[in-house]
mmCIF file of C-alpha atoms in Angstrom:
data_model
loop_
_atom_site.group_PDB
_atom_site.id
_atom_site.type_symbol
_atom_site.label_atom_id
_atom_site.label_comp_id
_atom_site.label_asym_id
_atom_site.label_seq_id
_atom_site.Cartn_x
_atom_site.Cartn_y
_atom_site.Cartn_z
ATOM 1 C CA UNK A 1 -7.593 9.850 45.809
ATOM 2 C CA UNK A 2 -10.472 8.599 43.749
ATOM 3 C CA UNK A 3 -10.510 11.385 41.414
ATOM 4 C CA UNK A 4 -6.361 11.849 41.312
ATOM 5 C CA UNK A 5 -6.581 8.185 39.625
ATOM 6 C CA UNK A 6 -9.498 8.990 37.771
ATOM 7 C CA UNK A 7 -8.088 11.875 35.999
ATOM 8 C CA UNK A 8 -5.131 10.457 35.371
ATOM 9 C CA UNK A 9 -6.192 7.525 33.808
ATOM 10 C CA UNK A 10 -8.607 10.102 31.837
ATOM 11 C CA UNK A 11 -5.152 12.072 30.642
ATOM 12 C CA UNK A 12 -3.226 9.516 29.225
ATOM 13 C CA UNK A 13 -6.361 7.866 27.495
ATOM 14 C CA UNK A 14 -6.853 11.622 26.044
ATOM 15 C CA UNK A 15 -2.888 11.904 25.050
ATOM 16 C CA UNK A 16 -3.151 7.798 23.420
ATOM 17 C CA UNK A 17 -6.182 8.920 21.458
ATOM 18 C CA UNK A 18 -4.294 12.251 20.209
ATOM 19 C CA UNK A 19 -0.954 10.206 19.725
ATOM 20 C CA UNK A 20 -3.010 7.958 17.183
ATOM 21 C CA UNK A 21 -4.432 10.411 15.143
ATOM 22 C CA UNK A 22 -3.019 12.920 12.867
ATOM 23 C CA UNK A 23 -3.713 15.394 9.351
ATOM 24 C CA UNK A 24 -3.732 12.691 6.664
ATOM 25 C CA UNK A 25 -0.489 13.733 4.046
ATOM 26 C CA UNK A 26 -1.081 14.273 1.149
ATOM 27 C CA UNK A 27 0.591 11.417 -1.356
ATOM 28 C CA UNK A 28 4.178 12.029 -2.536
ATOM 29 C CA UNK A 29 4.888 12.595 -6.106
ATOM 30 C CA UNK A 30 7.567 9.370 -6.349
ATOM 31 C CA UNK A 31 9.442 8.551 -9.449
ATOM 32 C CA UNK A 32 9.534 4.671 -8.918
ATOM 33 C CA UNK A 33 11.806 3.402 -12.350
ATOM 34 C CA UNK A 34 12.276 0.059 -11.102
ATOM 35 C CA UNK A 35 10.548 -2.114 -13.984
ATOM 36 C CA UNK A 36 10.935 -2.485 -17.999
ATOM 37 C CA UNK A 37 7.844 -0.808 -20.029
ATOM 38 C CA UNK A 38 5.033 -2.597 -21.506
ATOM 39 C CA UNK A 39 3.729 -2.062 -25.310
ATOM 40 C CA UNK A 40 0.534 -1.730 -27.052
ATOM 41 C CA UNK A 41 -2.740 0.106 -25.561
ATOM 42 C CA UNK A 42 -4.606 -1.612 -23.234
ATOM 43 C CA UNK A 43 -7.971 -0.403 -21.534
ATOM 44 C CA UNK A 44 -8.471 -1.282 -17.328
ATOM 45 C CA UNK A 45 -11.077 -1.780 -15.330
ATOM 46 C CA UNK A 46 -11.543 2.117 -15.206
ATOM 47 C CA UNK A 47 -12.332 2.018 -19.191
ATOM 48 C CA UNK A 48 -9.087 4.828 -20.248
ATOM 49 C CA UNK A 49 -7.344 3.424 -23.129
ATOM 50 C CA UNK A 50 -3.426 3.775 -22.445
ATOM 51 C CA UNK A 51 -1.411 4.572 -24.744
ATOM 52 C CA UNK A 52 2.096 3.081 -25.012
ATOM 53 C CA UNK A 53 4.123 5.743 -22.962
ATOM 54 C CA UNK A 54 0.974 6.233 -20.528
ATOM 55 C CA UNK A 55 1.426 1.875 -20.112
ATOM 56 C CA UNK A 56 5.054 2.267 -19.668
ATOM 57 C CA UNK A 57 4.870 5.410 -16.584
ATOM 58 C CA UNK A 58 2.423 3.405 -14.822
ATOM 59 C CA UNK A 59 4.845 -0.372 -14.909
ATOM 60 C CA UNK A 60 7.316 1.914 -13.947
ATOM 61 C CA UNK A 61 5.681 2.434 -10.799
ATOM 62 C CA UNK A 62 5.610 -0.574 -8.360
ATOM 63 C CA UNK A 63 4.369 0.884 -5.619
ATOM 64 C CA UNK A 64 0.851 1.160 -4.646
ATOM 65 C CA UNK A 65 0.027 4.143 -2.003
ATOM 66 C CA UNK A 66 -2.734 4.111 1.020
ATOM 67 C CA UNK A 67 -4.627 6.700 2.953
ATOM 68 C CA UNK A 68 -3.950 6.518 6.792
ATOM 69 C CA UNK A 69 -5.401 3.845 8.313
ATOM 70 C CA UNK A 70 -6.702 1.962 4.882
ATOM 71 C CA UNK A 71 -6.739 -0.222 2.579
ATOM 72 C CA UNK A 72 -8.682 1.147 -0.250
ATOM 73 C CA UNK A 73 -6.957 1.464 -3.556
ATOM 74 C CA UNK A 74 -7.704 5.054 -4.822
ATOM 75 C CA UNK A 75 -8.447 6.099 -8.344
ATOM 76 C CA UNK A 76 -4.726 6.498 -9.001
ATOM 77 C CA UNK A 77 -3.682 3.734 -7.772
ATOM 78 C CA UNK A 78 -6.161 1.139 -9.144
ATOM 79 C CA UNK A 79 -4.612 2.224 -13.221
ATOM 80 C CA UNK A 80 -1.152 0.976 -11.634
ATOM 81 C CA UNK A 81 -2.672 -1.887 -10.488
ATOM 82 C CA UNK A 82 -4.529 -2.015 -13.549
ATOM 83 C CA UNK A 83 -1.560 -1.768 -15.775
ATOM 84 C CA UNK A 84 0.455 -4.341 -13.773
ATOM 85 C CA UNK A 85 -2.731 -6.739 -13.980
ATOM 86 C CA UNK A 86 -2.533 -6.461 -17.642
ATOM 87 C CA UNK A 87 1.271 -6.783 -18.358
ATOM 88 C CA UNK A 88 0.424 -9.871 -15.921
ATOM 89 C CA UNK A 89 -2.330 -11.370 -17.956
ATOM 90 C CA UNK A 90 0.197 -10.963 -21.299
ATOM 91 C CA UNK A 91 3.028 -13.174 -19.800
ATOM 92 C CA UNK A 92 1.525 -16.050 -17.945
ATOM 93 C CA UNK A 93 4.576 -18.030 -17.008
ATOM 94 C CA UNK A 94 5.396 -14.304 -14.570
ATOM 95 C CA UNK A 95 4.211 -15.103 -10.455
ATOM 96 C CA UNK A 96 3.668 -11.931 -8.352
ATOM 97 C CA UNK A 97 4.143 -11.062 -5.297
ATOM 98 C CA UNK A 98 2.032 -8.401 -3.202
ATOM 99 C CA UNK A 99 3.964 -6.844 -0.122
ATOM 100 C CA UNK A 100 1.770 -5.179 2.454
ATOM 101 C CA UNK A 101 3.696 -1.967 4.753
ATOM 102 C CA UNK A 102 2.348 0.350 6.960
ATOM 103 C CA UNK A 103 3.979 3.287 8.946
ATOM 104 C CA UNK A 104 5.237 3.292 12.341
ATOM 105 C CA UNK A 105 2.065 3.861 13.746
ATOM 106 C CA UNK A 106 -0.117 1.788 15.604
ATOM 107 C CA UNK A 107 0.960 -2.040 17.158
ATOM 108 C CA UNK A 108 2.979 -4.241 15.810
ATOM 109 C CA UNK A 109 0.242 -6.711 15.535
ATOM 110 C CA UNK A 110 -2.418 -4.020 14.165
ATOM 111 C CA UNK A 111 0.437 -2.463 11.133
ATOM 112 C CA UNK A 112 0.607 -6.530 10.179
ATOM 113 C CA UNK A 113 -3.136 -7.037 9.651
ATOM 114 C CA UNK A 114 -3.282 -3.519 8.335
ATOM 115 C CA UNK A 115 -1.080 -4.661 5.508
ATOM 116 C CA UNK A 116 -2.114 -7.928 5.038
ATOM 117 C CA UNK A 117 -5.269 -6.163 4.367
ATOM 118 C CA UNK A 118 -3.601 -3.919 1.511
ATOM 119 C CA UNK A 119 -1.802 -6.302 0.134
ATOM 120 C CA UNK A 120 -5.448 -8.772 0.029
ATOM 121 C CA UNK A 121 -6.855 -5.599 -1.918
ATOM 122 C CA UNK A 122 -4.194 -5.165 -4.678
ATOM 123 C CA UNK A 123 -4.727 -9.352 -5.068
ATOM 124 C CA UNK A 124 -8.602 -8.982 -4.944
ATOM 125 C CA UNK A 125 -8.437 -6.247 -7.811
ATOM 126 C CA UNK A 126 -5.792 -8.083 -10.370
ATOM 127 C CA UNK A 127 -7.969 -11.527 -9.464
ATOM 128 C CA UNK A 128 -10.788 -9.904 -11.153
ATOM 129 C CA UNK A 129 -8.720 -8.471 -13.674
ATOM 130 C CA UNK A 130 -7.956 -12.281 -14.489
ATOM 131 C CA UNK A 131 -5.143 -13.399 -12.564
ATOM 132 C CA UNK A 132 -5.632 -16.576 -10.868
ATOM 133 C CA UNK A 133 -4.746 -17.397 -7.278
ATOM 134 C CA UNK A 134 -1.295 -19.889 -8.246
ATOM 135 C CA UNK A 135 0.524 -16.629 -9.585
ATOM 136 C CA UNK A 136 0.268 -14.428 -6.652
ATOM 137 C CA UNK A 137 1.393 -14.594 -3.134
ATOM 138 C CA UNK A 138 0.673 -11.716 -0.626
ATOM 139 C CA UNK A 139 2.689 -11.314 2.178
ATOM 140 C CA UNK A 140 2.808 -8.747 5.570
ATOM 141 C CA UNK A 141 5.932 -6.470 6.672
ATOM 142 C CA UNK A 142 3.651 -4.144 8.864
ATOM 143 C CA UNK A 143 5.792 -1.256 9.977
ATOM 144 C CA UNK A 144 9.143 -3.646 9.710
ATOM 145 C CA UNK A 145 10.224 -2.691 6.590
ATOM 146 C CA UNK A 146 10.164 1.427 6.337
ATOM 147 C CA UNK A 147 11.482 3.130 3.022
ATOM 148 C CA UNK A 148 11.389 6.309 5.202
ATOM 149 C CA UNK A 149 12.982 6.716 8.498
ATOM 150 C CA UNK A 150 11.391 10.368 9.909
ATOM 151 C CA UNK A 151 8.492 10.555 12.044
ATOM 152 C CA UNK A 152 6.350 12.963 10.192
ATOM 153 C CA UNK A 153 3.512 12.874 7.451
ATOM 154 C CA UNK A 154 5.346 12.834 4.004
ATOM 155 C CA UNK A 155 7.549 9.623 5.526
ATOM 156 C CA UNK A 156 4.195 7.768 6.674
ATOM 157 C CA UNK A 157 2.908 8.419 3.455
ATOM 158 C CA UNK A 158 5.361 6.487 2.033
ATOM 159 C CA UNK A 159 5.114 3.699 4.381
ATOM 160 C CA UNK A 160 1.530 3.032 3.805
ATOM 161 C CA UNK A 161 1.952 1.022 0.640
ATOM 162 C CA UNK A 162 1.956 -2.190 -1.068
ATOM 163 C CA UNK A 163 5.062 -3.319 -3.308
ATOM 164 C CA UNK A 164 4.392 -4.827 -6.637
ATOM 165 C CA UNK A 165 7.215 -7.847 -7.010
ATOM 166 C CA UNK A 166 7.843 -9.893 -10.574
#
């Protein structure tokens, strides 16, 4: 009887482990057009000089993508942040808002601090970029707010992200 319970209890910790993980996707090549462009060149944190178009295709974007389970800001991702930071720090009177998502996976509780977390990163990184704290506001969806509906690695991908609101 023992060892019935045992093993059972052993199974479904075994199938709870192997629901949670997963092969990490890839990002998705997304065309997000859903700002104006910036001008001039400006150089980030990374040290690139942008030129005008390479400013505008990076405002353009206001979406900044995770890795499962994370909240690091990739390479990638940090010159969109970088660019928004900048077109930030040339029109003071503009407040931001950082929106923190995750992907279906995990508790409801753990998505929220999960992307309260991301959203905390994309503020830490334009803060020392120069923004100060009164023009930005972070706030947590978790998994509540889904762009993508399927259950499968290219729609968690774009879950796991943090929307960049002005």
């Amino acid at each position: 009887m023992y060892k019935k319970i045992l093993l059972t209890v052993l199974g479904i910790a075994a199938l709870s482990l192997a629901a949670c993980g997963g092969s990490e996707a890839t990002k998705p090549d997304v065309d997000d057009k859903s700002v104006g462009t910036g001008t001039g060149t400006d150089a980030g944190v990374s040290g690139k000089s942008l030129d005008t178009k390479g400013k505008a295709d990076l405002l353009a974007k206001r979406r900044v993508y995770f890795a499962f389970d994370s909240s690091a800001v990739d390479a990638e991702n940090r010159a969109i942040v970088e660019a928004h930071a900048a077109y930030l720090a040339a029109n003071k009177n503009i407040k931001v808002v950082f929106e923190g998502h995750a992907d279906e996976r995990g508790t409801r509780e753990y998505n929220l601090a999960l992307g309260e977390r991301r959203a905390q990163a994309v503020e830490r990184m334009v803060k020392a970029l120069g923004l100060t704290a009164d023009r930005i506001k972070t706030v947590s969806y978790g998994e509540e707010k889904a762009v993508a509906m399927d259950h499968n690695d290219a729609a968690w991908a774009l879950n796991r992200r943090v929307e960049i609101i002005y």
